[in-house]
Structure formats: structure tokens, C-alpha cells
Amino acid sequence: MFRFRLYWTFTKKAFLRSAVYRFDVWSRLGSNLIFLLMWGSIWTALYAGREEAGGVSFESMLTYIVVSQFLSGVNGAGTPLWEIQEKVRTGDISLELMRPFDVPLRYLFADFGSVAFYILTALLPLYTVMFIFMDLTLPSAWETWILFIVSAFIGFLIRYCIEMAFGLLSFFLVETGGIVDVFYFAMSLLSGSVIPLWFFPGWLEKMALYLPFQGIYYIPNAIFIGKISGTEILLSLGVQLFWAAASYLLLRFVWNHASQKIVVQGG
Amino acid sequence: MSVLKYFDLYFKLISAGVRAQLQYRFAFVMRIVGLITSYTGTAVTMWIMLYQFQELGSWTFYEMLFLFAVAVLSWGFCIILFFHFRGLDTYILNGTFDRFLVRPINPFFHFMAMKFDVASFGQFIFSIGIFIWVSFELQLDWTIGKSFFLLLSVVGGILIQGGLLVIISALAFWTTKSEQFYWVAMFPARNLTNYPLVIYPKAVQWFTAFVIPFGFVNYFPAAVLLEKETPFFPENIGYYSPLVGIVFFAIAYYIWMLGLKRYKSTGS
Amino acid sequence: MPIIEVEHLMKDFMIAKRETGFLGAVKSLVKREHIKKEAVKDISFSIKEGEMVGYIGPNGAGKSTTIKMLTGILVPSSGSVKVNGIIPYENRQENAKNIGVVFGQRTQLWWDLPTIESFELLKEIYQVSDKRFKENMDTFTEILGLDEFLNTPVRQLSLGQRMRADIAASLLHDPQILFLDEPTIGLDVVAKEKMRTFIKEINNERKITVILTTHDMEDIEKLCERMILIDHGQKVYDGEIAVVKERFGKTRTLIVDLEESPHNLQLKGGEAFKEEASRFWIRFNRDEVSASELIAQITQTHNIKDLTVEEPAIESIISRIYQEGYQDLPEIVKV
């Protein structure tokens, strides 16, 4: 039986806890802004005064980057990979195995809390201002907004499952350097977070479309700027749902092995 | 203690550090693989970017690779010498920093000599590989003067980035935080300088030239070597890179010592 | 000629006040209130060469703050410190050559390297001559049995082995003064005993002045003749341990478990100073009344389930001093 109330307390606690670590909030926002500046400048320079490229107007492209940076703020506000690894190494996660709840779910719900706090106090005010003062395109139909939010949420779940699964690899490996860097590379490039997939060389675009990472940034972004519409959106949401389920199974698989290892070898 | 004695001690301390690191051989190899992967990732990102657009602020893909390789090379040395400075806050919080203060040698020196991360070997492989490839593609003519200038500006780059790491660690003396400052300020700033500064707003360019002089790490020297223009800045400003490095590092060292003095009066 | 002289030593810290609640957190972003905390207020003492002094007090009493000022890690707010004629905070590196420091909970050895390599590095740091290094290593190896783990990386040592290595490391450069911060913490009985014997030996043979902070009163009892007791940043006792023991040695504590729990226990010659459910702690002076007399008194009205008589170990004396405060004990306050 899923005890929603129990997990909901983790969400509430994490929300309040975030208020204590205000420095974290400001600092994350600061680096988010620097990266926004970087990618904004890069795309401005790449377009170099052109009105459109690859069938996408400059305004839409800039919107894509801003939304992408917003989503990366959202995705970055949860428990980061290195913290999961740290918790594995210090044995915090092993200890939680003794508690009467499901550990991956517990972290997911805690992340909901800290992410909500970050969105409400930092991201939303900042990006609202940005949308008012910059020349960006906003979806005109309210349905698009809903679809964007749904898609972004599924993207968040995909990212969470994959990141957690990678973090839990620390149970099996002393040093995960190379593997973690592959993860970060996939997260930034193959997800389309900084370069939309339509600018990829054909073969790479095809490859990226067969991977789960596009569900994290590319699909919600494309919905937002109207690059995909109608049934295409529904199809994309279906793809996202598929990857959410697949990455959840991956997380379960890694977690089962990890917890078995704790039980047998004591972590 | 004499300077010579300090040199001798430095080599003994770092060789101990290297031996300690090599005890974890698997971790060592994984780290090298990781570093190469992540730099290759950035290079691939640049390639895709320019696959459609050919130019970024008048810089071609190979020129950008060169720019990136200069940064990676000096950052590689920086990791070896100074990267552990960012973790000073942990040392202060769990009390292990006091260890450096009960010994009869300069604490800055002692702290610096504590680690010597040879895993950035991976960075040298990467950047030297890129240099060879780019030199071939752009038909760069490596005269002795140019090679010497590259060497000097790498030294400048080490001092600038190392200096910033030192300043960041010194913040721990006042705020008990440093690692976080690295990830908030220096990590994004380093990413920023992987691309030619000319694409950024003037204020940012000015800031990276004269406040935190990251422009002297790779942009200005690379512009000199590739004979590219640096709008808004005097021509050949890149020649000042070593000098800027020395001055910036001296300031950083001074700030660190100031922080240490504060630490000794507050104990936290 | 005292080797350590401390006069009217003071150290204040400013600590940020923690605000509570959401608004408090936001408020503290902009403005933080600070409170002045006097960690050490007006402490004076002097220690003669070759003395072994226990520096004790409850957590937060100012022990480690004092030690940090003696080692030159901290600069005092006011007052003066002289260690071997040197002002530590002005001439930290000079001072460091004369002192050895062991922090019981934190090793100063190189975690990932074989133990011997830490010694070799410290030899370089302190510029110990080859000859002296060899002599010292031989001595310590013999007394502390270092050879059984010299080639083992420090991270694999047991706590007892690590402490032995740490203390040997702190003595390599022949310091005149040794600061030991909780040198027996976490050790088992046998290892503790070994450690104490060694400390005693180096104090006797090398005439090294030892300052020992500890929570283990047995350390003090077995090692030191003199103790300095501090609390709330002030010295409350400084003198011979024998005096304290003599003064309180006559006091014993009888602990009885009764079958029922009476409201109070009135006894002639004894005073129940603590109770917990049906357990009573009764203090008595053995010159005035014997334990059996007290027990006889109790059995007249109650049934005793179990009992013990507590020895007047320095431990219980100190804990009694902590519990009851010093103002009631003017006789022992010899500041």
C-alpha cells in the first residue's frame, strides 16, 4: 500500500529545510544565471543577426534556451548526484534501509519539497521578470501551458530515476568518475538542453531520439516554443512516459541490487 | 627555513601525496577517463554547434578548439597544484586545519603541498592531442618565440586560476564556506571562458579582463597566437598574461594570509 | 623558572545568533545579530618544567581554546601567554619547534601511507637530524611496539595503534612540551593502560612537560599530581590532586534500590542527594557513620533489593563539583 501521507511529510520537511539553507538557494540561482548568460550569448552569436535558422526564429531559439535554463534550475534543485554518492559512502542510505519506507521514493518526495521551494522563491520570480523584459515568445494557448508543465514533470521524473540510479552505482564502485562524466555529458548534450536536437547532424539526432535524455529538456522545450504541436505532442508525451517507466525500472533494478548488497555485506 | 629546504620538502610531501593517490589505482584510472570524457564532451558540443553555423563570433571550430585546449592545459596544472584548496572549509569544520598550524612551516605552503593530483594527466593527453590536431588543420607555424609565449601564458593561466582557487579557499576563513563558492562562481566562470569572450556583453568582457582576469588564461593569448582580433581591447593584450598571473596570485596569497590572521583570532 | 606562563588570559568570540522560523531565516540573510561569548575569561597559571598537569573541565569550559592559545593557533583577546619564553601567537613557527601536539580524535598522520612514511615526512618538516631520528625511532619502537604496524597504512590501524603512532609522531622532534588532547579517548582498557605507562615514562625520563586534557579522570588520577579545573572560562581549582582526594576521600556514596519508592529517606549521618524511581544515592562521611550502620537504618523501614558503595574516585568528586557548583565548596577553591 502506498502511504502518501508518510511521503508527503518528507516533502513538507524538505520544503521547510530549504528555508534554512538560503545560501544554497542564492548560490544555485547565481550559477544558473551565469549559464543562462553563457548560452544566451552563444546563441546570439551563432545566429549573428539572422532572423531565423533551421526553420526556427531567433526569438524562439532564445526562448528555448531560457526555458531550458529554467528547467535545469528545477532539475538541479533536487538531491544532486554527488550528494547521493556521499550518502552511499557515509552509510546514510544503508541506515535508511532499516526504516519503514521505500528509500528511492522517500528521496523523490523530499526532492519535490526542495524543488518547490526553489521554484517559488527563486526561479519563478526571476524568470517571470525575464519573460516580461526580454523579447521571448510565450505560448498563446492555455493547453500548451498545461502540456508543457506535464511534459516538464515527466522529464523531472526521468531525470530523477536516471540520476539516482547513477548515484547508487557508488555501492558497487569506489570511484565513478568516468561513468558520472558520461552521465553529465548525456544530460547536457543528448538531452538537447543547450543545443536543440534539430541542429544536430542527422545521425546524432536519430541517436538522441532513441535515448531517454531528450525527454528531460528537448520535449518540454519544443512544446513550449511550438516546435511540435497537435498529435506530435501526444506522441512525444507517450515517448516520455515510456522512458519514465523504463528509467524507473532501471532505478528499481539498481536499487534492489544495492539493497541486497547492504543486507548481505553490510554496505 | 631556507627556500631550498622548502623546495626539498615540497617534493617530499607531494611524492607522498602521489604515492597515497596511487594506492587507489582503479579510482586513479577512472578519474583520468572521467576528465578526458568530460573535455571531449565539451569539444563535441562545440563541434555540433558549429556543424550548422560554421562560426561563433568569427571563431571557427578549430580556433575554438585551440582556445579550449589552452584553458584545459593550464587548468590541468591548476588541478595538480591548487584544486584541493576549494575544500578548505571541510578542513576548518572538522578541525583538521589546526594540524597545519602546529608545525614549524608556512601553513600556506604546507596546505598546498598536501595534495598533488596527478590524475590531471588526462588533461595533458587531451590538450596536447588537440594542439597537434589543430596545428595541423590551421597550419600553425610554431616558431620558438610562439612556443615560448604559449608556455609563458600557460604559466600565467595557472597563476590566475590558481589564484582564484586560493581566494575562494580564503573565503572559508570568513564564511566557513569555500567548496560551494567554487561550484557557484568559479565552475560557471571557467565554462564561460571556454568560448571566445567576444560573444559576451561588454560588461562581462571587461569583468573577465580586469576584475577576475580569466580572459588572460586563454582568450587573449590564443588571440595573439591565432592572430585574431580582440574587439574592445588593445591588440596583443595577451602578452601581459604572465604578468597579470603574477600580480593576481600575489593578491590571492595576501588575501589568504589575511584570512588566516582572521582565523587565528576567531578560531572558526 | 616556569616553562609555561599564562596571565589574565582572555578570549572572546562573536557568535551569530540563530534566528528561528521562515521569517527569521530571511531576516538573517540581511542582518545577523551577534552575541559575545567569553570562552576564556581571566585565566592565570604557570607550569614548571617537567610537570604533568591535568587540564580539565566540562565540555565548552574553554579547555581547547586555552590549548589553542598555548600552541599559537589562536590569538588571545587580552592577557599574556609565554611558552618556553616565546609568545606563541607572535612566533608560531618557533613555538611549534618546542611543542608536540596530539589531538586524540584527529590523527596528524598521512592517512593513506604506511605509518613509517608519516614519520619520515615529519622528520623533514621538523628538520630532525638522521641520528636523532634513528635514536628516537628505536626508543619508540621498543616502548610502543611500533614495529608491528610500521608498514601498514594508517587508515588500517586500530585506534590503539593509531594513537601510539600519533604520540610517537608528536615526540620525534624532541619537544619540551607535549599537549595531549584526549589521548585515551575510545581506547580499550589495555590500550589505555599502555598509553598511560608511556606518557609517564617520557615525562620521567625525558623531563617533558605534559599538559593533558581529558574526560577520563582515571588518566588524571594515574598520571598527574596537579590539576587545573576550569568551568565557564574560569579557573575553579588549581592544585594537587591529593588535596582534593584527601578532602573528599572520606565521602562515600551508598546507592540502594528499594522495593517500594518512599517519598523521602531520612537517615542519621547520611544524606540522600539524588533519587530516581526507587533508587537512592546517599552521601555519607565514613568518619561519622559506617555503611553497615546506614544499611541497618534503612532496613528498619524498607526492603533493600540491591546496593553498592561507590568509591571516592576523583571522577565522582569532579562530577560532584560539576553538579553542585563551586560556591558550596570554598575550601577547595584555591585560585
Short mmCIF file of N, CA and C in Angstrom, two decimals, chain C residues 1 31 52 54 67 100 112 131 144 148 157 166 173 175 187 190 234 236 240 279-280 289 310 320 325:
data_model
loop_
_atom_site.label_atom_id
_atom_site.label_comp_id
_atom_site.label_asym_id
_atom_site.label_seq_id
_atom_site.Cartn_x
_atom_site.Cartn_y
_atom_site.Cartn_z
N MET C 1 61.99 28.56 37.41
CA MET C 1 61.61 29.25 36.15
C MET C 1 60.52 28.45 35.45
N LYS C 31 20.54 40.77 7.93
CA LYS C 31 21.20 41.25 9.14
C LYS C 31 21.31 40.11 10.14
N MET C 52 53.51 17.47 35.06
CA MET C 52 52.47 16.83 34.27
C MET C 52 51.15 17.32 34.86
N GLY C 54 46.99 18.01 34.61
CA GLY C 54 45.70 17.69 34.00
C GLY C 54 44.90 18.98 33.85
N ILE C 67 44.25 25.66 25.06
CA ILE C 67 45.32 24.90 24.40
C ILE C 67 45.68 25.55 23.06
N GLY C 100 54.92 19.48 21.11
CA GLY C 100 54.32 18.36 20.40
C GLY C 100 52.84 18.37 20.74
N ASP C 112 46.73 7.59 4.03
CA ASP C 112 46.82 6.52 3.05
C ASP C 112 48.21 5.90 2.93
N LYS C 131 70.51 11.12 12.85
CA LYS C 131 70.95 10.39 14.03
C LYS C 131 69.85 10.40 15.09
N LEU C 144 56.71 1.40 22.43
CA LEU C 144 55.32 1.41 21.94
C LEU C 144 55.00 0.26 21.00
N GLU C 148 55.18 -3.56 14.84
CA GLU C 148 54.12 -4.45 14.34
C GLU C 148 53.25 -3.80 13.27
N LEU C 157 45.08 1.00 10.66
CA LEU C 157 45.49 0.77 12.05
C LEU C 157 44.27 0.73 12.96
N ASP C 166 50.56 8.20 16.70
CA ASP C 166 50.38 9.64 16.79
C ASP C 166 51.24 10.25 17.89
N HIS C 173 60.59 15.23 17.28
CA HIS C 173 61.50 16.38 17.24
C HIS C 173 61.91 16.83 18.64
N PRO C 175 60.29 17.61 21.54
CA PRO C 175 59.70 18.84 22.07
C PRO C 175 59.87 18.88 23.59
N LEU C 187 39.79 4.26 23.56
CA LEU C 187 40.66 3.08 23.67
C LEU C 187 40.09 2.08 24.68
N VAL C 190 43.12 -2.09 28.09
CA VAL C 190 44.53 -2.45 27.95
C VAL C 190 45.30 -1.36 27.23
N GLN C 234 36.62 29.99 33.45
CA GLN C 234 37.38 30.44 34.61
C GLN C 234 38.00 29.27 35.36
N VAL C 236 38.67 27.17 38.43
CA VAL C 236 37.99 26.99 39.71
C VAL C 236 38.83 26.22 40.70
N GLU C 240 47.02 20.34 43.98
CA GLU C 240 47.34 18.92 43.98
C GLU C 240 46.07 18.09 43.96
N ARG C 279 15.47 4.20 43.36
CA ARG C 279 16.91 4.16 43.64
C ARG C 279 17.34 5.46 44.32
N PHE C 280 18.13 5.31 45.38
CA PHE C 280 18.58 6.49 46.15
C PHE C 280 20.10 6.54 46.20
N VAL C 289 29.86 7.82 60.13
CA VAL C 289 28.93 6.70 60.11
C VAL C 289 29.47 5.66 59.13
N GLU C 310 29.93 3.43 46.51
CA GLU C 310 30.81 3.97 45.48
C GLU C 310 32.09 4.50 46.08
N ARG C 320 30.76 15.59 41.15
CA ARG C 320 30.03 16.24 42.23
C ARG C 320 30.27 17.75 42.19
N GLY C 325 28.15 22.82 41.80
CA GLY C 325 28.69 24.16 41.69
C GLY C 325 29.82 24.35 42.67
#
